[in-house]
MMTF fields as JSON, N, C-alpha, C and O atoms, coordinates in Angstrom:
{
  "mmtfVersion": "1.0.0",
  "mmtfProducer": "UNKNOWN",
  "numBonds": 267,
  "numAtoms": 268,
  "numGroups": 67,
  "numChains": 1,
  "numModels": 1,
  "chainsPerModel": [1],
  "groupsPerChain": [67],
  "chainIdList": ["A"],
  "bondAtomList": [4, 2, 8, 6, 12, 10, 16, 14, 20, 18, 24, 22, 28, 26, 32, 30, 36, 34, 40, 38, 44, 42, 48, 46, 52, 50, 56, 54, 60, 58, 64, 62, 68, 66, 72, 70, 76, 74, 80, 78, 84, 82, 88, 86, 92, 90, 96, 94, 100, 98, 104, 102, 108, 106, 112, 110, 116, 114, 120, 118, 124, 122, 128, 126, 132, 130, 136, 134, 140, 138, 144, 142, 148, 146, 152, 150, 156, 154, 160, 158, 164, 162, 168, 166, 172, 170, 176, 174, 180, 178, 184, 182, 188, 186, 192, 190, 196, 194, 200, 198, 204, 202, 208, 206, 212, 210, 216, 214, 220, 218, 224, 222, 228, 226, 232, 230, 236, 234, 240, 238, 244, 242, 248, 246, 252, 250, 256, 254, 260, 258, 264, 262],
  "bondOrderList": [1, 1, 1, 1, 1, 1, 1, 1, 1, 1, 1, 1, 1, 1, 1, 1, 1, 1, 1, 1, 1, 1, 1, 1, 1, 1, 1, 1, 1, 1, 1, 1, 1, 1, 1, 1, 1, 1, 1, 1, 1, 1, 1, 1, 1, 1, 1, 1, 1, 1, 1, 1, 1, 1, 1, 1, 1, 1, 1, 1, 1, 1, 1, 1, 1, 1],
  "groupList": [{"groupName": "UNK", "atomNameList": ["N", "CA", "C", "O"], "elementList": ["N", "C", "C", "O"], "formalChargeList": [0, 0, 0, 0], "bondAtomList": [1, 0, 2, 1, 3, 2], "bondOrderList": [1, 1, 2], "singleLetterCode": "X", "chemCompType": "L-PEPTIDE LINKING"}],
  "groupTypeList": [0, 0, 0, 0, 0, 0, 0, 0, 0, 0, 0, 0, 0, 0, 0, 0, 0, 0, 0, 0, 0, 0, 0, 0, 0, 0, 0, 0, 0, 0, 0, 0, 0, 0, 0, 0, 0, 0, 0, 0, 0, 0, 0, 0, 0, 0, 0, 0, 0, 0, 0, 0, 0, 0, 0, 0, 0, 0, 0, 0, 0, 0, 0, 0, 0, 0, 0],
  "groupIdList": [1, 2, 3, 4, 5, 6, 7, 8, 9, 10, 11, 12, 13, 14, 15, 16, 17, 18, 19, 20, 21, 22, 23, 24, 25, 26, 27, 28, 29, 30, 31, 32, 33, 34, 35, 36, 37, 38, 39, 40, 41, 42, 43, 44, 45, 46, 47, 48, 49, 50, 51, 52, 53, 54, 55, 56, 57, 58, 59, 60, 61, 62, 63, 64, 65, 66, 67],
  "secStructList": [7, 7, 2, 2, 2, 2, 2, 2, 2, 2, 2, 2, 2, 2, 2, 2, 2, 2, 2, 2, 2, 2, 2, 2, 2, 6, 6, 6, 7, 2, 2, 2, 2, 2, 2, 2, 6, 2, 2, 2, 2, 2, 2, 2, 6, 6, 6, 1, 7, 2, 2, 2, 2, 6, 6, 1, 6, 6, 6, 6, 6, 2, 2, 2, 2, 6, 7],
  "xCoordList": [-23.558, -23.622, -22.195, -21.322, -21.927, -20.715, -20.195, -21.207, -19.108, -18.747, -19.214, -19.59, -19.297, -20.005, -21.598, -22.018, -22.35, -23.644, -23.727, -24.551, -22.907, -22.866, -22.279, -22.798, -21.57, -21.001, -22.746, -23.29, -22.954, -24.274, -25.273, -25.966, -25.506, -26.475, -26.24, -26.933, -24.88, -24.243, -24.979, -26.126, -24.479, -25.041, -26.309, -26.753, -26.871, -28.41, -28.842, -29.114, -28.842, -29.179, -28.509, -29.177, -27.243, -27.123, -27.768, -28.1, -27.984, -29.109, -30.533, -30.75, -31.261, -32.412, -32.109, -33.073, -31.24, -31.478, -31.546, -32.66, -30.582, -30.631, -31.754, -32.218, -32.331, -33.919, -34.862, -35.586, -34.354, -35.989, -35.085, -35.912, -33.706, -33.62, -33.825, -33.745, -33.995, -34.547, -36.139, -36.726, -36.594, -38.082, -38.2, -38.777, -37.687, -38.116, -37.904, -38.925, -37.083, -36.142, -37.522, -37.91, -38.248, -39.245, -40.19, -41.21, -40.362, -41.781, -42.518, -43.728, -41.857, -43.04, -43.042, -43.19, -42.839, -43.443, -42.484, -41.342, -42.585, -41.567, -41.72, -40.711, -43.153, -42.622, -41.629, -41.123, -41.693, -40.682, -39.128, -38.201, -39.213, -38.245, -37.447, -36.334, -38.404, -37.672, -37.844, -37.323, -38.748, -38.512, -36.718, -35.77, -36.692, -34.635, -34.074, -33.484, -34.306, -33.232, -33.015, -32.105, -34.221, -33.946, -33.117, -32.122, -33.448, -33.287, -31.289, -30.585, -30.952, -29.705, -28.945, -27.854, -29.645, -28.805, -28.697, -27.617, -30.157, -29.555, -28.88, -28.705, -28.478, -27.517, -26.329, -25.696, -26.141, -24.523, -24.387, -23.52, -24.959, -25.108, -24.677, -24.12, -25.405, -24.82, -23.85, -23.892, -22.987, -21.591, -20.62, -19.458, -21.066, -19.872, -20.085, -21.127, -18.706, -18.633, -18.466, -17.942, -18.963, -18.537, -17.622, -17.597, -16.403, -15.5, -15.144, -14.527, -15.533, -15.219, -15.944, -15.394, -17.492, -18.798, -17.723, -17.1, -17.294, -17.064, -15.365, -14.815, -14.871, -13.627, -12.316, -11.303, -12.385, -11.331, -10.582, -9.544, -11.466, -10.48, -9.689, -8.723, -10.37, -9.684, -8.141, -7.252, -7.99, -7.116, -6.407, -5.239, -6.606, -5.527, -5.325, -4.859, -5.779, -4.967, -4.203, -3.309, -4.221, -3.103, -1.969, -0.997, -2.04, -0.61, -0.477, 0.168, -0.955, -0.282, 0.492, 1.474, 0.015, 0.884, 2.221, 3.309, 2.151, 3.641, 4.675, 5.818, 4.515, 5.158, 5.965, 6.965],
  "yCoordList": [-44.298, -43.086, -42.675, -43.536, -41.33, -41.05, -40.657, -40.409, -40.534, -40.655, -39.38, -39.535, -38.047, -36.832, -37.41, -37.479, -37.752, -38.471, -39.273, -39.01, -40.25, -41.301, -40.306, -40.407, -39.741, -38.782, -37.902, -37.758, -37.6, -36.261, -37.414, -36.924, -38.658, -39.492, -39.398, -38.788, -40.237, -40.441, -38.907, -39.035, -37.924, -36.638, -36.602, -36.155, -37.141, -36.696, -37.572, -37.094, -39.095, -40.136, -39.79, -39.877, -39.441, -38.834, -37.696, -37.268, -37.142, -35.923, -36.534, -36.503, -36.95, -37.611, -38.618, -38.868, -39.1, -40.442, -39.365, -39.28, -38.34, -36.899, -36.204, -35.645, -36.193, -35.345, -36.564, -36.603, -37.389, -38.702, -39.083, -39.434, -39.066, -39.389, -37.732, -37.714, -36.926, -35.433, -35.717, -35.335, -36.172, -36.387, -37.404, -37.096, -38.518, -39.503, -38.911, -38.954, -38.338, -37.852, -36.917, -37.226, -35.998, -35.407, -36.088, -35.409, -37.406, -37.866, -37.523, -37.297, -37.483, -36.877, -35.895, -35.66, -35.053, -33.695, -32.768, -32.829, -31.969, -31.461, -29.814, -29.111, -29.278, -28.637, -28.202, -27.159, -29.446, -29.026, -29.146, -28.338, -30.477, -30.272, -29.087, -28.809, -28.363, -26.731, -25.379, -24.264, -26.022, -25.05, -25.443, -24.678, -26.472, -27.281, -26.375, -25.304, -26.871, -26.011, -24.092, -23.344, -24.042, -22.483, -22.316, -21.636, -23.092, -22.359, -22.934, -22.015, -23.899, -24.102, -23.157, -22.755, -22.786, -21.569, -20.405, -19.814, -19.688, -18.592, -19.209, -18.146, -19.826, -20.422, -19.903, -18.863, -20.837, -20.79, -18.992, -18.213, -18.859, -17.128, -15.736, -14.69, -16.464, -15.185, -16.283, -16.389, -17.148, -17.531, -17.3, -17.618, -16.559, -16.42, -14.762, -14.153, -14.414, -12.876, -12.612, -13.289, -11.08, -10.211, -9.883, -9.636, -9.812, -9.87, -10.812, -10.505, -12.288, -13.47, -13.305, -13.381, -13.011, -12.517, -11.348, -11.971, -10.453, -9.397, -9.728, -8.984, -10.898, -11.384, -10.455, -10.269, -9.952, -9.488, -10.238, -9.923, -11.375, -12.48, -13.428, -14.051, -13.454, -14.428, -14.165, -15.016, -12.317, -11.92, -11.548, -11.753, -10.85, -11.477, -12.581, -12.6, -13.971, -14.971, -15.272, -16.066, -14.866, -15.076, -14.634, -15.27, -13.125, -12.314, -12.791, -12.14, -13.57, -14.277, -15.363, -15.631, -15.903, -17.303, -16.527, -16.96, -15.836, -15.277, -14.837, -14.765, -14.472, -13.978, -14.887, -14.612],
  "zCoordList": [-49.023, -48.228, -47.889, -47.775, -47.718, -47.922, -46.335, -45.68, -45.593, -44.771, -44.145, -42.983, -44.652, -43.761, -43.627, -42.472, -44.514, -44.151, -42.955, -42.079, -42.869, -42.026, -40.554, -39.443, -40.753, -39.621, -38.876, -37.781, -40.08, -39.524, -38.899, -38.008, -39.099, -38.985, -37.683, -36.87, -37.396, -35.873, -35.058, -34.629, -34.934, -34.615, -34.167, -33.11, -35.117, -35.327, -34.007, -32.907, -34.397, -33.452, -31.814, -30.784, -31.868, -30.138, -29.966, -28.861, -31.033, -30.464, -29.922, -28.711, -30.599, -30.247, -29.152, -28.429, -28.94, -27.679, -26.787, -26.27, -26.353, -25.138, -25.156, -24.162, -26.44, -26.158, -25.203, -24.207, -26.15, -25.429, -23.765, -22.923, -23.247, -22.284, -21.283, -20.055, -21.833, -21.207, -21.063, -20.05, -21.756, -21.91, -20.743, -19.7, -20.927, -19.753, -18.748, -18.061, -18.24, -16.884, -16.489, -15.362, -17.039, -16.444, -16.738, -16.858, -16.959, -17.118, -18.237, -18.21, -19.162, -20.33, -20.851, -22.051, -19.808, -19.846, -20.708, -20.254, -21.755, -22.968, -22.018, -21.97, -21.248, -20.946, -19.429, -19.014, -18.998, -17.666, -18.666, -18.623, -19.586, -20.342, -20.436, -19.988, -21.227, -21.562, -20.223, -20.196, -19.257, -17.964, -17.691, -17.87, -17.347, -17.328, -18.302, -18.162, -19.05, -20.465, -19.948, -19.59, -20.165, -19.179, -18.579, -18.829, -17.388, -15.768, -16.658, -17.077, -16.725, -17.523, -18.019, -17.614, -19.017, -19.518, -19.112, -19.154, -18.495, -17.629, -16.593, -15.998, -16.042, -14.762, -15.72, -15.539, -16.794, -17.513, -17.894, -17.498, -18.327, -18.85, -18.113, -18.447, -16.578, -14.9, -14.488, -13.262, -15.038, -14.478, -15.374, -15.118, -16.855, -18.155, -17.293, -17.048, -17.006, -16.986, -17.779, -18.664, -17.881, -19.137, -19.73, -20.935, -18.692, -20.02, -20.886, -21.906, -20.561, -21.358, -22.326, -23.424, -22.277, -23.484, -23.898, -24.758, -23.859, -24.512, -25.285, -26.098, -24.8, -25.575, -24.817, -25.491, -23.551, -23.11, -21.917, -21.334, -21.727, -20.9, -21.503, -21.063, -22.84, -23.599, -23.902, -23.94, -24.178, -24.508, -23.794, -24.124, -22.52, -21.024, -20.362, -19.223, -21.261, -20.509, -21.576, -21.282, -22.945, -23.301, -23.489, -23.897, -23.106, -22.896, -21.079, -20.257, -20.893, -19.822, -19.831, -19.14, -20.591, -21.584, -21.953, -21.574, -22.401, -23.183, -22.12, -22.572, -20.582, -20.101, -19.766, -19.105]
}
């Protein structure tokens, strides 16, 4: 097996131990699971302002760097 295989494997397997330790953490339950995952991302989503989504913070902090 070639070293990107063995790489994607690694990946794969920390992916699955975080699903099944998401799974235990609510008891089972896949759908409070993904009620979490939700409420998660809209949380992260109304704390990215718009101009960072729209790529214009990115680009005034770096003509801030230059000064």
């Amino acid at each position: 097996m070639g070293a990107a295989a063995e790489q994607s494997d690694d990946v794969e397997d920390g992916l699955q131990r975080r699903v099944d330790d998401l799974v235990a953490a609510h008891g089972g339950d896949p759908r409070a699971v993904i009620e979490t995952l939700l409420l998660v991302n809209d949380a992260r989503a109304a704390a990215t302002s718009y101009g960072y989504v729209r790529g214009r913070a990115v680009g005034a902090a770096l003509l801030d760097h230059g000064r």
